[in-house]
PDB file of C-alpha atoms in Angstrom:
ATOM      1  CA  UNK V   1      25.330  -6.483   9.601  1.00  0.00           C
ATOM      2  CA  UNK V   2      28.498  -8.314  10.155  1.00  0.00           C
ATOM      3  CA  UNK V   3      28.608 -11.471  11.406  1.00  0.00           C
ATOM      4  CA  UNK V   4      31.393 -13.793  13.101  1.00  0.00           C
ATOM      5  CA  UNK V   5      30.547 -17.701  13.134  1.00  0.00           C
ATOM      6  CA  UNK V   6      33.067 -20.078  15.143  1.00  0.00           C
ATOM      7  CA  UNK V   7      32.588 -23.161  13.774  1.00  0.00           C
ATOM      8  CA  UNK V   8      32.602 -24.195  10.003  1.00  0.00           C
ATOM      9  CA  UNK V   9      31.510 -27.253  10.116  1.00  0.00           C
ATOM     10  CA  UNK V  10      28.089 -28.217   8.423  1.00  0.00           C
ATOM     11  CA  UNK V  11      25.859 -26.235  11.051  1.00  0.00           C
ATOM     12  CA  UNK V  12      28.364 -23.063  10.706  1.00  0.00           C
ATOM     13  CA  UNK V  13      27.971 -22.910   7.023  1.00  0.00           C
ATOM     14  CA  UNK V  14      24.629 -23.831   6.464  1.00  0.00           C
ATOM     15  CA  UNK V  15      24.114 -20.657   8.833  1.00  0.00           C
ATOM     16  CA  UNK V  16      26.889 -18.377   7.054  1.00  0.00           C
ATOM     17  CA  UNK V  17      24.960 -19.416   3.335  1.00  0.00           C
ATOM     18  CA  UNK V  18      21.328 -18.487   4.474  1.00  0.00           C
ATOM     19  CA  UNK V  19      23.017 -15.100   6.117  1.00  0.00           C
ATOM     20  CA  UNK V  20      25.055 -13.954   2.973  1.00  0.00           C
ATOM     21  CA  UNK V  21      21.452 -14.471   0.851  1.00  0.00           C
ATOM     22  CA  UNK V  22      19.972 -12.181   3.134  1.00  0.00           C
ATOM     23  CA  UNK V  23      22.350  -9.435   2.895  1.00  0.00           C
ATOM     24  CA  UNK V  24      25.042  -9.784   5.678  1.00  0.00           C
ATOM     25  CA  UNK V  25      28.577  -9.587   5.661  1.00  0.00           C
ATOM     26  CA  UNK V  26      30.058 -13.400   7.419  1.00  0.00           C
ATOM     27  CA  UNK V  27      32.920 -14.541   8.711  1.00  0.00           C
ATOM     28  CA  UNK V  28      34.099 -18.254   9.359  1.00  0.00           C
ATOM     29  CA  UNK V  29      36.459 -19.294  11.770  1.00  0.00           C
ATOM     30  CA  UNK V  30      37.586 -22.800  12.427  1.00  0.00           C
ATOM     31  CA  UNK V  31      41.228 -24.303  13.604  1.00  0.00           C
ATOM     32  CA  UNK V  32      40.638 -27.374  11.609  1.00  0.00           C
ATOM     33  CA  UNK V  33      42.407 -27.330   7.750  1.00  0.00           C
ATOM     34  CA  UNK V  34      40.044 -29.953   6.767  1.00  0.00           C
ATOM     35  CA  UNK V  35      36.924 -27.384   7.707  1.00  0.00           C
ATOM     36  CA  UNK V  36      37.963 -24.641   5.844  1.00  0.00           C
ATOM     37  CA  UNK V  37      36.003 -25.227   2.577  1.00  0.00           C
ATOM     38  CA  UNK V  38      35.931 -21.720   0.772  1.00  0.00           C
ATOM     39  CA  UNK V  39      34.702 -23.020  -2.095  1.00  0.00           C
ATOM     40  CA  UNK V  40      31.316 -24.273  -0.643  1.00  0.00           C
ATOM     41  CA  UNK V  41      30.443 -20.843   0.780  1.00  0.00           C
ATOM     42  CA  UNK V  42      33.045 -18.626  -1.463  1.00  0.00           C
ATOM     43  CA  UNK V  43      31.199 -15.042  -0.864  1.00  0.00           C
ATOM     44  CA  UNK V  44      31.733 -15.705   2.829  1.00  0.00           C
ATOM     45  CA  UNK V  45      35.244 -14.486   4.543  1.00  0.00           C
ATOM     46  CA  UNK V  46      37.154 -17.276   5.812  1.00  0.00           C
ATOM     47  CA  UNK V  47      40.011 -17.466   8.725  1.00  0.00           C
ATOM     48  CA  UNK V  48      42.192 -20.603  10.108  1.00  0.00           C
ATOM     49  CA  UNK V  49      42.413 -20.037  13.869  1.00  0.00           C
ATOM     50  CA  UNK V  50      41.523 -20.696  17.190  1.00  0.00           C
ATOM     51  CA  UNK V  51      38.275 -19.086  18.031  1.00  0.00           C
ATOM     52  CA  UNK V  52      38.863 -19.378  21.770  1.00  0.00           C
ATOM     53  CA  UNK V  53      42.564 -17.264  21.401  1.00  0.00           C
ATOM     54  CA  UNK V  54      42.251 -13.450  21.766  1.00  0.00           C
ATOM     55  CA  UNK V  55      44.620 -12.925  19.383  1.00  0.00           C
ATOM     56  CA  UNK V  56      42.802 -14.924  16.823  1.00  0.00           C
ATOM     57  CA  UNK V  57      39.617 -12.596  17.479  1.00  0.00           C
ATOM     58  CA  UNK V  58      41.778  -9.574  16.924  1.00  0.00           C
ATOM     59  CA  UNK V  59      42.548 -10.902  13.557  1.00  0.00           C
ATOM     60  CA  UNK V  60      38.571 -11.202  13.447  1.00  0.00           C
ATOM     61  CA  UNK V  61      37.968  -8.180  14.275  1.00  0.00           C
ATOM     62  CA  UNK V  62      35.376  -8.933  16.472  1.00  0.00           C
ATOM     63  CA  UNK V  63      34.796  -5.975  17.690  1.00  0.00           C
ATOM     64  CA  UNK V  64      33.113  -4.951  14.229  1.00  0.00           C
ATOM     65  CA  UNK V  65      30.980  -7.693  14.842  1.00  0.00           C
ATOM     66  CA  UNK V  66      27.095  -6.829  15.553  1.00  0.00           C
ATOM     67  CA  UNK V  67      26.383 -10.706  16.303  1.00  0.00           C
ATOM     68  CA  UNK V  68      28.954 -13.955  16.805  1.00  0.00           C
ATOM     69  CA  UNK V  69      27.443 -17.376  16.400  1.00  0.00           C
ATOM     70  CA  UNK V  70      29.351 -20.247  18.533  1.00  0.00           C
ATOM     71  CA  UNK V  71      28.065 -23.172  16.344  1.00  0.00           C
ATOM     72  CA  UNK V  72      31.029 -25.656  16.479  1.00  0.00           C
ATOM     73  CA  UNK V  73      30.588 -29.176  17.897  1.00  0.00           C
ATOM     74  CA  UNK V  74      31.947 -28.786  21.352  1.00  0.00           C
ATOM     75  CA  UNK V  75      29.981 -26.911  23.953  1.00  0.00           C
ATOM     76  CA  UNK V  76      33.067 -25.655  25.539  1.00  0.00           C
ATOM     77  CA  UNK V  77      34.269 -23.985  22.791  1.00  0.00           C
ATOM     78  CA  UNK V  78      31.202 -22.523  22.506  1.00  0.00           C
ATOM     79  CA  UNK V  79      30.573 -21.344  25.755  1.00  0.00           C
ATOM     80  CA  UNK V  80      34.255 -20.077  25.863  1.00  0.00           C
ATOM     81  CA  UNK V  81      33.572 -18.109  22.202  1.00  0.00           C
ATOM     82  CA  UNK V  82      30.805 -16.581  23.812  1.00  0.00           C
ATOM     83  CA  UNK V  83      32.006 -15.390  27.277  1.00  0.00           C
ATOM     84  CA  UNK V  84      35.015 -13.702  25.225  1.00  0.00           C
ATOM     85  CA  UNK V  85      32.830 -12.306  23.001  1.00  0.00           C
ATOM     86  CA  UNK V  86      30.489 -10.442  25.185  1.00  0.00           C
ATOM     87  CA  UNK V  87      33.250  -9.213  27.737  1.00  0.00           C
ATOM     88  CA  UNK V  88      35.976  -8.581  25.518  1.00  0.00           C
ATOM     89  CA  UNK V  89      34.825  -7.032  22.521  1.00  0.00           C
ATOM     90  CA  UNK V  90      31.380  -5.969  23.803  1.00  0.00           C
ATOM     91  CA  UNK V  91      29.494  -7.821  20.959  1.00  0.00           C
ATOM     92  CA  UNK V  92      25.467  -6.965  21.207  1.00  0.00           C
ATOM     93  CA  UNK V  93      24.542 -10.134  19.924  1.00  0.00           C
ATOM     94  CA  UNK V  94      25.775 -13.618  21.105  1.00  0.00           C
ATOM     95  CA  UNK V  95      24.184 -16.849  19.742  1.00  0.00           C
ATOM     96  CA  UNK V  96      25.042 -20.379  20.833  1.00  0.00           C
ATOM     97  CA  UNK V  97      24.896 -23.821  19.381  1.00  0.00           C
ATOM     98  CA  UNK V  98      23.944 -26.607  22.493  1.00  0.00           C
ATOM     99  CA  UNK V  99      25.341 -29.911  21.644  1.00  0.00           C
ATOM    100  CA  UNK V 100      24.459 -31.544  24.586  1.00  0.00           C
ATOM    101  CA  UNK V 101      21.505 -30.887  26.413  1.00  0.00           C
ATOM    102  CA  UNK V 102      23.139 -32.015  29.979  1.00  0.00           C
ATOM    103  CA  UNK V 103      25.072 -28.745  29.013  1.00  0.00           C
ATOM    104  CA  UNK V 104      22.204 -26.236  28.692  1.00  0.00           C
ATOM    105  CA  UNK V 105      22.002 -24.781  32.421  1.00  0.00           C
ATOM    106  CA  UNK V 106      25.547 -23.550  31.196  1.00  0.00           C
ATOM    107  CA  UNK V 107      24.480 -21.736  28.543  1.00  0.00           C
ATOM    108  CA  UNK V 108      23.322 -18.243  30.183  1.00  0.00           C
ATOM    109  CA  UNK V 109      24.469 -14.755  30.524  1.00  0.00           C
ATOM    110  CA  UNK V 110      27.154 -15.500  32.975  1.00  0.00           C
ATOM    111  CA  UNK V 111      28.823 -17.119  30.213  1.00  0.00           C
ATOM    112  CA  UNK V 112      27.767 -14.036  27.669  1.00  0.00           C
ATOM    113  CA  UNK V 113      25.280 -15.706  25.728  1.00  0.00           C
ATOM    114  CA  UNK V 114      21.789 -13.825  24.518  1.00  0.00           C
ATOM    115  CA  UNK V 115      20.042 -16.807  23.075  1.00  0.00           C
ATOM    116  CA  UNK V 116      21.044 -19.999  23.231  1.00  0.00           C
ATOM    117  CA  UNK V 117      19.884 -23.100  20.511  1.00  0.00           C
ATOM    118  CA  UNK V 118      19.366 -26.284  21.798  1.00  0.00           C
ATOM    119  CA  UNK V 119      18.697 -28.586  18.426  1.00  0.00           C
ATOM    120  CA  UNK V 120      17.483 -31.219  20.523  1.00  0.00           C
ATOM    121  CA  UNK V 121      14.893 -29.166  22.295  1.00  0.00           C
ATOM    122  CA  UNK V 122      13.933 -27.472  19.531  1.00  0.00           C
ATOM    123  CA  UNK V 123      12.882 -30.643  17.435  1.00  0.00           C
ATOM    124  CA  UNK V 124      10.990 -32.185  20.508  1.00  0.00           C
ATOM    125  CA  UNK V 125       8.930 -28.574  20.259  1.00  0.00           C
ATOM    126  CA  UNK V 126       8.737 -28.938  16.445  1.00  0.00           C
ATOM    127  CA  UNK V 127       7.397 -32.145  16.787  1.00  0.00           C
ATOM    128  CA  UNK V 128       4.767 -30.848  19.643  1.00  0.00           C
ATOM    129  CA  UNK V 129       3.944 -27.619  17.849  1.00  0.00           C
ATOM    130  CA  UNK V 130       2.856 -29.938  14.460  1.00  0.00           C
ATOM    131  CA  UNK V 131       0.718 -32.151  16.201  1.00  0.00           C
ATOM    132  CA  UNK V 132      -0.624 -30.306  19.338  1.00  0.00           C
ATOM    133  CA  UNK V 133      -3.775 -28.157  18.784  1.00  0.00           C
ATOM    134  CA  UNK V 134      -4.988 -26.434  22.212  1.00  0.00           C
ATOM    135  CA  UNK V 135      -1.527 -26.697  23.774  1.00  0.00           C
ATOM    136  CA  UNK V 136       0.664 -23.897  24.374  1.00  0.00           C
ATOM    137  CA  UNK V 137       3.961 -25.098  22.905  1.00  0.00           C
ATOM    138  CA  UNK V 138       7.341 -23.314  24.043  1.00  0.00           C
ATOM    139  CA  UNK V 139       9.470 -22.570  20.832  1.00  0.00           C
ATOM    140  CA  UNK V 140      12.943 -20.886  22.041  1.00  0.00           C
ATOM    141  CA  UNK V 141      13.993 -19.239  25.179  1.00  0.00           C
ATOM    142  CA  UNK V 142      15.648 -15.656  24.532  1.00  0.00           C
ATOM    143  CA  UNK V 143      17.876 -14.156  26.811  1.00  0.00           C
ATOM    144  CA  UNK V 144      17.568 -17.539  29.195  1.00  0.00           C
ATOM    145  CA  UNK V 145      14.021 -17.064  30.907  1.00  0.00           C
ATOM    146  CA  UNK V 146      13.265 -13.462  30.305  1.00  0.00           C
ATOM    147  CA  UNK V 147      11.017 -14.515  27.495  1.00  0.00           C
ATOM    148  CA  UNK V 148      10.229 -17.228  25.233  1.00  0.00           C
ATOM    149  CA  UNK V 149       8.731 -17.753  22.239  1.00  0.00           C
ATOM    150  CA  UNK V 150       5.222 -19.929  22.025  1.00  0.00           C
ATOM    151  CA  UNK V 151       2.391 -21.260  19.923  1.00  0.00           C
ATOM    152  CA  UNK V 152      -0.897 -22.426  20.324  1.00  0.00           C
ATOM    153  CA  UNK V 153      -3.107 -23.846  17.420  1.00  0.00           C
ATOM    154  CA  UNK V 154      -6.584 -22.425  18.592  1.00  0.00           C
ATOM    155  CA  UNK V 155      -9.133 -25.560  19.142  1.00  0.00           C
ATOM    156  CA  UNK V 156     -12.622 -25.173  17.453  1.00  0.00           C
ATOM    157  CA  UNK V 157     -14.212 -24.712  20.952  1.00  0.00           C
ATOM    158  CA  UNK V 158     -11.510 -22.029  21.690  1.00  0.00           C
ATOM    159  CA  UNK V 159     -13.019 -19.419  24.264  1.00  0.00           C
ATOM    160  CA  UNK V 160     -11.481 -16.368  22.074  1.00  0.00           C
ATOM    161  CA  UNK V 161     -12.715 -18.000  18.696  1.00  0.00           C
ATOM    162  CA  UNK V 162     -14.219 -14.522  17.190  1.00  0.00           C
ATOM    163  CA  UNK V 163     -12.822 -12.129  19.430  1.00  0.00           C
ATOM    164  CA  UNK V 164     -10.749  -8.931  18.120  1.00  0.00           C
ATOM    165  CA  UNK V 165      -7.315  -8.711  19.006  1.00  0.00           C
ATOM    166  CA  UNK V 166      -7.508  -5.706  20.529  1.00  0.00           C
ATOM    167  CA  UNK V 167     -10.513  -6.248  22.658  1.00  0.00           C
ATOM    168  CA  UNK V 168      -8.332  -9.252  24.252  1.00  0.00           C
ATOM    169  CA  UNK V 169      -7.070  -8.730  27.887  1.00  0.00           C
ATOM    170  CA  UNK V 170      -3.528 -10.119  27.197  1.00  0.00           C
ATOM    171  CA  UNK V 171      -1.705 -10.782  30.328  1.00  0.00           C
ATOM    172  CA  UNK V 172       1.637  -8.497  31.421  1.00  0.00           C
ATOM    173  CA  UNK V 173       4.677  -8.885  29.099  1.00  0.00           C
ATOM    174  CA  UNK V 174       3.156 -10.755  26.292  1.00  0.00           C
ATOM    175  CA  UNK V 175       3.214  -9.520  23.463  1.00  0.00           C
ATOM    176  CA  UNK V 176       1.027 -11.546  20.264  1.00  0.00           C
ATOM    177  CA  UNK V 177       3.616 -11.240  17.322  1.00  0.00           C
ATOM    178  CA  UNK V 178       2.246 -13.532  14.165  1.00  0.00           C
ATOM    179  CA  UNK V 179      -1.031 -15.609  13.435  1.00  0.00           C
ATOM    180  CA  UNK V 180      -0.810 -18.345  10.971  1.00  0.00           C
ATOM    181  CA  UNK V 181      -3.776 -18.375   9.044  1.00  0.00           C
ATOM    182  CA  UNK V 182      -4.117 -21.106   6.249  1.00  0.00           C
ATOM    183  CA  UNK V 183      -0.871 -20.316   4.699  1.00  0.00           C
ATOM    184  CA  UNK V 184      -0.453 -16.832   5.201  1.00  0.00           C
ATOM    185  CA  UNK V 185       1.621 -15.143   7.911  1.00  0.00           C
ATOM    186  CA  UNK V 186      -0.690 -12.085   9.811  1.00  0.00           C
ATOM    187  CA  UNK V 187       0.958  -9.158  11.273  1.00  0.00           C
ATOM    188  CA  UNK V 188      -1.710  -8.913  14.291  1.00  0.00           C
ATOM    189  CA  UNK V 189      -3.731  -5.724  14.226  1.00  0.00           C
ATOM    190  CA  UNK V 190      -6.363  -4.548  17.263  1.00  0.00           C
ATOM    191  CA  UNK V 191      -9.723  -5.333  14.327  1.00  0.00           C
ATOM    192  CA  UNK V 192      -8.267  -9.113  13.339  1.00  0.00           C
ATOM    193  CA  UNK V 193     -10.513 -11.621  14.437  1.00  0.00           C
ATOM    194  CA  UNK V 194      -9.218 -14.936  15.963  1.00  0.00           C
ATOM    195  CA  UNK V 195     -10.426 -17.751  13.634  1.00  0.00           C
ATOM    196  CA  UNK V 196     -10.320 -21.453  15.319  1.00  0.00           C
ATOM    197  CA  UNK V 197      -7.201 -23.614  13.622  1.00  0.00           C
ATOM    198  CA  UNK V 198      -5.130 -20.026  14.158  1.00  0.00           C
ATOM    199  CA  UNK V 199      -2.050 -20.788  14.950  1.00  0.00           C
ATOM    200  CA  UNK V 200      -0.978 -17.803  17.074  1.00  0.00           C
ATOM    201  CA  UNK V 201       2.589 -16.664  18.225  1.00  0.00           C
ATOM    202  CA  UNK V 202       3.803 -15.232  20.889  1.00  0.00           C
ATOM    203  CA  UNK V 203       6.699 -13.325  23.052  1.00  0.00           C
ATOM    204  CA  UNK V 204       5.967 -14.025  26.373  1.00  0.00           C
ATOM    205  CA  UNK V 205       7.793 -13.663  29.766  1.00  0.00           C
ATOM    206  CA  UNK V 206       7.820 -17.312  31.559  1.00  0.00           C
ATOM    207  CA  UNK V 207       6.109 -16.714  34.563  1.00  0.00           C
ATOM    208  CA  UNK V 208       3.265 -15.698  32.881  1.00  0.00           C
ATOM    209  CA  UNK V 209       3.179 -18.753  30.422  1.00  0.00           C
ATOM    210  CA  UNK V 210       0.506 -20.216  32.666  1.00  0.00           C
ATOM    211  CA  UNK V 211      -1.956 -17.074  32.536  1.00  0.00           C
ATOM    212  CA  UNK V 212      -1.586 -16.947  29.068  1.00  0.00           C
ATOM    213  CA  UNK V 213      -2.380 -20.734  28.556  1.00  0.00           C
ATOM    214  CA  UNK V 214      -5.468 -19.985  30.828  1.00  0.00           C
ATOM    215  CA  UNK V 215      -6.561 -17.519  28.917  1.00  0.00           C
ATOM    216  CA  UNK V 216      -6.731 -19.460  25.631  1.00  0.00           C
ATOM    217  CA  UNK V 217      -8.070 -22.454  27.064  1.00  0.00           C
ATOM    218  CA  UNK V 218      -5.183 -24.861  26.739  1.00  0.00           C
ATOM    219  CA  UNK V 219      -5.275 -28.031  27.976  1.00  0.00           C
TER     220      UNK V 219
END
């Protein structure tokens, strides 16, 4: 997979380095001298431009690209990375960095973005998902509001504590993707049993967050 990310600064390469060690092909794009540091992520393609120019995307060749990342600082560049990457060169894949969360009603399809990141949300549910047990945390919104990502820790006096997956009446467009099990990451099959102190993942559409929560006796 080949990947375009606007933005070398610290969050850019820190998320060109973990893609290279999984395989992909990367490409960093920044306008500032001072950010282009090939030595610190040398297997990584490199180019001095403008992200927000067409003509510097050309050069990209963004239209090879099967994802862009818009992780630079400033939300407008990031916003503007990612309009011109959807509409222009049609790229499948659009991720965005939120620097400022006054910014993130911004941060939707209208602009072309598939999934935006929004560090300071994401701690605050990092922080709730390590110390909440019978809450239903929300992890990351994908595709703004079509579905999110949650977790719930299951309490010992959980109301499915023993029940089989698969004999579980999951509510519409939710779909149970991982339980955390001392350690160990479970692909959920129908015969698993759900163990109190699970912690259980999910894909969920938001407006049925609340059925779900129901369901699982959150609090």
């Amino acid at each position: 997979m080949r990947v375009a990310i606007a933005g070398a600064g610290a969050v850019g390469r820190s998320i060109a380095q973990e893609l290279l060690e999984n395989g992909h092909e990367v490409l960093l794009i920044d306008k500032s001298p001072k950010a282009i540091k090939v030595e610190t992520v040398p297997r990584a393609e490199w180019l001095l431009a403008d992200a927000c120019e067409i003509s510097a995307l050309d050069d990209a060749a963004l239209e090879r690209c099967q994802v862009v990342v818009a992780s630079s600082g400033d939300d407008k560049v990031n916003l503007v990375v990612s309009l011109l990457a959807k509409t222009e060169y049609g790229v499948p894949r659009v991720v965005a960095r939120i620097n400022h969360p006054k910014n993130e009603w911004l941060f939707n399809e209208s602009w072309g973005v598939d999934v935006a990141v929004s560090t300071p949300r994401l701690l605050s549910a990092l922080v709730e998902e390590a110390v909440s047990v019978g809450d239903l945390v929300r992890l990351m919104t994908f595709r703004q509001g079509e579905a999110n990502l949650v977790e719930l820790t299951l309490p010992e006096d959980a109301p499915l504590g023993g029940e089989r997956v698969g004999s579980v009446a999951w509510p519409r467009d939710t779909a149970l993707v991982a339980i955390l099990r001392e350690g160990r990451v479970l692909v959920p099959m129908p015969d698993d049993t759900l163990e109190p102190g699970d912690e259980l993942m999910f894909v969920a559409s938001q407006d049925v967050e609340d059925e779900l929560a129901e369901l699982l006796g959150a609090r």
